[in-house]
XYZ file of C-alpha atoms in Angstrom:
362
model
C -4.950 23.989 12.635
C -2.691 21.313 14.134
C -0.397 22.255 16.953
C 2.101 19.400 16.415
C 4.799 19.185 13.863
C 4.704 15.817 12.149
C 8.127 14.535 10.992
C 7.994 12.302 7.907
C 10.728 10.303 5.996
C 11.431 10.623 2.344
C 13.005 7.678 0.673
C 12.982 8.396 -3.088
C 14.290 4.995 -4.168
C 15.149 3.950 -7.736
C 13.793 4.311 -11.320
C 10.957 6.781 -11.413
C 11.073 7.125 -7.592
C 13.233 10.436 -7.776
C 10.450 11.916 -9.815
C 7.112 10.833 -8.182
C 8.256 10.936 -4.610
C 9.243 14.696 -4.888
C 5.995 15.308 -6.630
C 4.054 13.704 -3.851
C 5.909 15.557 -1.114
C 5.333 18.937 -3.020
C 1.635 18.073 -3.283
C 1.496 17.079 0.386
C 3.292 20.222 1.536
C 0.670 22.241 -0.398
C -2.226 20.312 1.194
C -0.731 20.615 4.634
C -0.228 24.358 4.297
C -3.713 24.719 3.108
C -4.942 22.653 6.190
C -2.671 24.317 8.745
C -0.409 21.289 9.393
C 3.297 21.556 9.892
C 5.375 18.899 8.278
C 9.165 18.368 8.585
C 10.379 16.114 5.728
C 13.527 14.073 6.526
C 15.281 12.775 3.281
C 17.075 9.411 3.908
C 19.209 7.281 1.797
C 17.843 4.194 0.124
C 18.300 2.060 -2.859
C 20.986 2.064 -5.580
C 22.292 5.394 -4.469
C 22.594 4.043 -0.877
C 24.684 1.227 -2.171
C 27.106 3.644 -3.750
C 27.276 5.837 -0.628
C 26.709 3.348 2.180
C 27.478 -0.203 0.569
C 23.921 -1.335 1.282
C 20.489 -0.465 -0.111
C 18.925 -0.022 3.348
C 21.670 1.534 5.718
C 21.332 1.004 9.457
C 21.238 4.987 9.756
C 18.107 5.007 7.633
C 16.376 2.366 9.790
C 17.442 4.156 12.996
C 16.181 7.619 11.647
C 12.830 6.075 10.492
C 12.292 4.755 14.012
C 11.983 8.200 15.240
C 9.763 9.501 12.631
C 5.821 9.683 12.512
C 5.878 7.605 9.193
C 7.499 7.859 5.642
C 7.069 7.871 1.965
C 8.937 4.893 0.260
C 9.674 5.350 -3.505
C 9.751 2.283 -5.666
C 13.100 0.163 -5.852
C 14.802 -1.630 -8.778
C 16.469 -4.375 -6.729
C 16.907 -6.727 -9.767
C 19.523 -4.247 -11.202
C 21.620 -4.174 -7.873
C 24.889 -5.797 -7.842
C 25.339 -8.864 -5.934
C 25.076 -9.843 -2.924
C 22.349 -7.069 -2.752
C 20.445 -8.372 -5.748
C 19.736 -11.889 -4.123
C 19.068 -10.233 -0.731
C 15.553 -9.077 0.643
C 14.689 -5.930 -1.336
C 14.427 -2.531 0.470
C 10.604 -2.687 0.855
C 10.665 -6.132 2.295
C 13.505 -5.215 4.497
C 11.536 -2.237 5.973
C 8.292 -4.213 6.302
C 10.126 -6.977 8.050
C 12.267 -4.732 10.371
C 9.217 -2.547 11.541
C 6.723 -5.464 11.454
C 4.420 -3.628 9.032
C 1.834 -6.459 9.114
C -1.076 -4.718 7.200
C -0.865 -3.804 3.495
C -3.885 -1.669 2.655
C -4.576 -1.035 -0.970
C -7.588 0.971 -2.077
C -8.879 0.854 -5.566
C -11.007 3.850 -6.399
C -12.200 4.630 -9.946
C -11.367 7.812 -11.691
C -13.897 7.925 -14.528
C -11.928 10.482 -16.418
C -8.914 7.960 -16.275
C -10.701 5.378 -18.591
C -11.361 2.919 -15.551
C -12.782 -0.597 -16.451
C -15.445 -0.093 -13.599
C -16.308 3.537 -13.299
C -17.805 3.267 -9.745
C -15.417 0.928 -7.925
C -14.579 2.036 -4.465
C -12.926 -0.841 -2.529
C -9.897 -1.508 -0.360
C -7.817 -4.877 -0.146
C -6.359 -5.551 3.151
C -3.386 -7.926 2.680
C -1.601 -9.784 5.505
C 1.884 -8.757 4.976
C 4.306 -10.922 7.091
C 3.635 -14.613 6.160
C 1.665 -16.759 3.827
C 3.499 -17.984 0.620
C 6.048 -15.421 0.559
C 9.420 -17.100 1.130
C 11.272 -13.845 2.119
C 8.942 -13.050 5.056
C 7.577 -16.184 6.639
C 10.580 -17.626 8.638
C 12.766 -16.268 11.459
C 15.856 -17.312 9.647
C 16.570 -18.212 6.137
C 13.657 -18.384 3.744
C 10.548 -20.320 3.226
C 11.704 -22.027 0.164
C 14.422 -24.527 -0.372
C 15.739 -27.174 -2.920
C 16.594 -30.620 -1.449
C 17.795 -31.624 -4.857
C 18.630 -29.788 -8.082
C 15.291 -30.971 -9.607
C 13.028 -30.327 -6.704
C 11.944 -26.961 -5.269
C 9.791 -26.762 -1.934
C 7.884 -23.757 -0.651
C 6.343 -23.229 2.642
C 3.027 -21.411 3.345
C 2.608 -20.022 6.863
C -0.703 -19.063 8.400
C -0.938 -18.245 12.106
C -3.925 -17.295 14.228
C -2.035 -14.219 15.827
C -1.087 -12.643 12.295
C -4.420 -13.400 10.750
C -6.382 -11.946 13.875
C -4.391 -8.709 13.901
C -4.947 -8.118 10.206
C -8.536 -8.987 10.378
C -9.135 -6.459 13.090
C -7.464 -3.836 10.797
C -9.771 -4.873 7.982
C -12.906 -4.808 10.177
C -12.063 -1.435 11.641
C -11.642 -0.086 8.046
C -14.951 -1.630 6.920
C -16.711 -0.111 9.990
C -15.348 3.360 8.743
C -16.564 2.749 5.277
C -19.671 1.004 4.046
C -19.685 -1.816 6.691
C -19.169 -4.746 4.325
C -16.278 -7.156 4.366
C -15.318 -10.042 2.141
C -12.879 -12.792 3.234
C -10.888 -14.357 0.413
C -9.257 -17.646 0.817
C -8.961 -21.163 -0.767
C -10.304 -23.332 1.897
C -11.752 -25.779 -0.389
C -8.219 -27.003 -1.283
C -5.957 -25.460 1.302
C -8.153 -26.457 4.019
C -5.584 -26.232 6.831
C -3.734 -22.962 5.985
C -6.420 -20.664 4.263
C -9.056 -22.562 6.074
C -7.439 -21.188 9.375
C -7.283 -17.725 7.842
C -11.120 -17.830 7.008
C -12.080 -19.324 10.340
C -10.060 -16.659 12.407
C -11.600 -13.883 10.328
C -14.884 -15.265 10.870
C -14.378 -15.426 14.713
C -13.237 -11.797 14.773
C -16.380 -10.868 12.781
C -18.349 -11.782 15.979
C -16.751 -8.473 17.728
C -18.165 -6.451 14.452
C -22.007 -7.318 14.408
C -22.544 -4.081 12.433
C -20.377 -5.291 9.451
C -21.840 -7.628 6.885
C -19.473 -10.527 6.107
C -19.171 -12.846 3.116
C -16.327 -14.897 1.734
C -15.214 -16.271 -1.643
C -12.642 -18.664 -3.009
C -9.750 -16.752 -4.659
C -10.342 -17.903 -8.133
C -14.036 -16.918 -7.976
C -13.035 -13.591 -6.455
C -11.014 -12.659 -9.575
C -14.131 -13.171 -11.662
C -16.446 -11.132 -9.220
C -13.898 -8.237 -9.193
C -14.000 -8.025 -13.031
C -17.867 -8.409 -13.346
C -18.982 -6.264 -10.233
C -16.102 -4.491 -8.651
C -18.633 -1.765 -7.486
C -20.263 -4.249 -5.052
C -17.228 -4.848 -2.758
C -16.175 -2.619 0.076
C -13.302 -4.105 2.153
C -11.466 -7.396 1.010
C -9.233 -9.173 3.490
C -7.014 -11.909 2.524
C -3.630 -13.677 2.974
C -0.301 -12.475 1.465
C -0.138 -13.792 -2.123
C -3.947 -13.537 -2.839
C -3.817 -9.955 -1.713
C -0.868 -9.130 -3.975
C -2.618 -10.526 -7.013
C -6.097 -9.134 -6.215
C -4.814 -5.633 -5.490
C -3.120 -5.506 -8.910
C -6.221 -6.515 -10.629
C -8.325 -4.036 -8.538
C -5.776 -1.326 -9.467
C -6.146 -2.006 -13.200
C -9.905 -2.204 -12.982
C -10.216 1.287 -11.343
C -7.879 3.001 -13.898
C -4.254 1.666 -13.928
C -1.740 0.717 -11.468
C -0.533 4.193 -11.937
C -3.361 5.249 -9.681
C -3.170 2.405 -7.061
C -2.006 3.540 -3.763
C -1.133 1.690 -0.544
C 0.344 1.927 2.887
C 2.012 -0.752 5.041
C 1.338 -0.322 8.629
C 1.727 -1.761 11.971
C -0.092 -0.578 15.255
C 2.589 2.198 15.662
C 3.987 3.360 12.360
C 3.232 3.398 8.585
C 4.896 3.585 5.248
C 3.354 4.975 2.202
C 4.183 3.075 -0.894
C 2.629 2.916 -4.320
C 1.614 -0.364 -5.644
C 3.574 -0.291 -8.820
C 7.196 -0.875 -9.662
C 10.138 1.376 -10.349
C 9.643 1.462 -14.286
C 13.296 1.974 -15.148
C 12.299 2.126 -18.852
C 10.770 5.487 -18.489
C 12.931 6.902 -15.587
C 14.355 10.289 -16.004
C 11.911 11.248 -18.869
C 9.591 13.220 -16.720
C 6.471 11.223 -18.056
C 5.828 8.921 -14.925
C 2.458 8.978 -13.399
C 2.695 10.005 -9.729
C -0.856 9.587 -8.819
C -0.408 6.253 -6.833
C 2.397 7.753 -4.816
C 0.462 11.003 -4.181
C -2.477 9.111 -2.995
C -0.298 6.689 -0.854
C 0.769 9.937 0.924
C -2.908 10.754 1.402
C -3.512 7.419 2.933
C -0.472 8.092 5.355
C -1.951 11.296 6.526
C -5.369 9.705 7.069
C -3.609 6.789 9.022
C -1.802 9.362 11.155
C -5.070 11.183 11.933
C -6.674 8.051 13.385
C -3.406 7.285 15.430
C -2.984 10.721 16.786
C -6.653 11.717 16.952
C -5.930 14.667 14.859
C -8.680 15.476 12.489
C -6.831 18.166 10.717
C -4.524 15.462 9.244
C -7.592 13.839 7.737
C -8.299 17.174 6.075
C -4.818 16.856 4.451
C -5.693 13.549 2.982
C -8.922 14.943 1.742
C -7.400 17.942 0.201
C -4.739 15.749 -1.626
C -7.496 13.429 -2.858
C -9.764 16.196 -4.031
C -6.799 17.908 -5.897
C -5.872 14.802 -7.760
C -9.482 14.131 -8.709
C -10.114 17.663 -9.980
C -6.933 17.733 -12.086
C -7.750 14.476 -13.749
C -11.568 15.380 -14.284
C -10.321 18.669 -15.695
C -8.401 16.737 -18.415
C -4.878 16.810 -17.043
C -3.239 13.379 -16.797
C -0.139 11.412 -17.766
C 0.173 9.283 -20.845
C -0.659 6.002 -19.126
C -4.144 7.579 -18.450
C -4.760 8.741 -21.835
C -3.345 12.310 -21.359
C -0.177 14.089 -22.336
C 0.877 15.877 -19.219
C 4.417 15.356 -17.889
C 4.939 14.468 -14.250
C 5.734 18.119 -13.344
C 2.902 19.307 -15.415
C 0.441 17.000 -13.484
C 2.092 18.003 -10.211
C 1.495 21.690 -10.941
C -2.067 21.087 -12.015
C -2.945 19.364 -8.555
C -1.200 22.086 -6.637
C -3.058 24.656 -8.565
C -6.485 22.785 -7.634
C -5.398 22.737 -3.983
C -4.553 26.246 -3.854
C -7.718 27.418 -5.729
C -9.675 25.389 -3.133
C -7.862 26.765 -0.217
C -8.702 30.376 -1.681
C -12.358 29.571 -1.739
C -12.359 28.553 2.050
């Protein structure tokens, strides 16, 4: 049993967010109770409803409150539907990642055989550098990293720095050391020789501090083929921002669907649980959304908190959540995108039932 009460933020977001985030919180609460962990959930405004109530999708009071919490759950956002000027501004996820310098985006892809995975035994994690690269909304101090000198010419900057690469590489190597001790560097150094070449070089230099971790590297185009053909051979993949975004979506689909693809965005001091998929406004409010990615993102947050605080009971919470999800799917309960017929609430209830049954056996 943990003696500390952990305070976690709840940002429901838009679209299916108000369905999958409460589902995740309900399941995490059951797992925390089973493990003897006290959690204080703090709901904060964000997204379209925050525009209505506060005039902005990410109110200052939300950012101030998050700074005092141990971590938070972020639901998906539908920023393309926001009115201007919010539609053209940095989206809520990007705003929080930039404000809190959440430089490491960690996206596991683990197969659920009962969920019709392309690869039944994939178990890998992609560590994506989250603050620079070719993403124009986060690679400059002011303005953006793309501009148009004429109406017919658009220019994009790709930024790679030694500092950002080294810190994300260490996160990736530490993760590999805790898993199967294999790490793959993904780059395009045969063409982008200076930028992704620097990324590869710095990762290889960091590797010298991890002699127990086996290291290889591939070009991004070859890596897409390797993932499709032999995803089961990979453990931890580290890469720059855009490559990581693309590979993690591919890996999520290979392992079952994006509906099962979790992630966290982390700095050295705080972390945000965020599903890899979008807000799916076309199915919002119908109680059919798959909450698995958000649920497992929460499990990742508890695992991250366990390492940060040296509190092994939090790791137990993560394990209980993961086990409950796997047992519910294996028993035949899943949402329509995974080939089942369960509603969001029915799937949530099935996971909680599995958690409660497991706690009763202990």
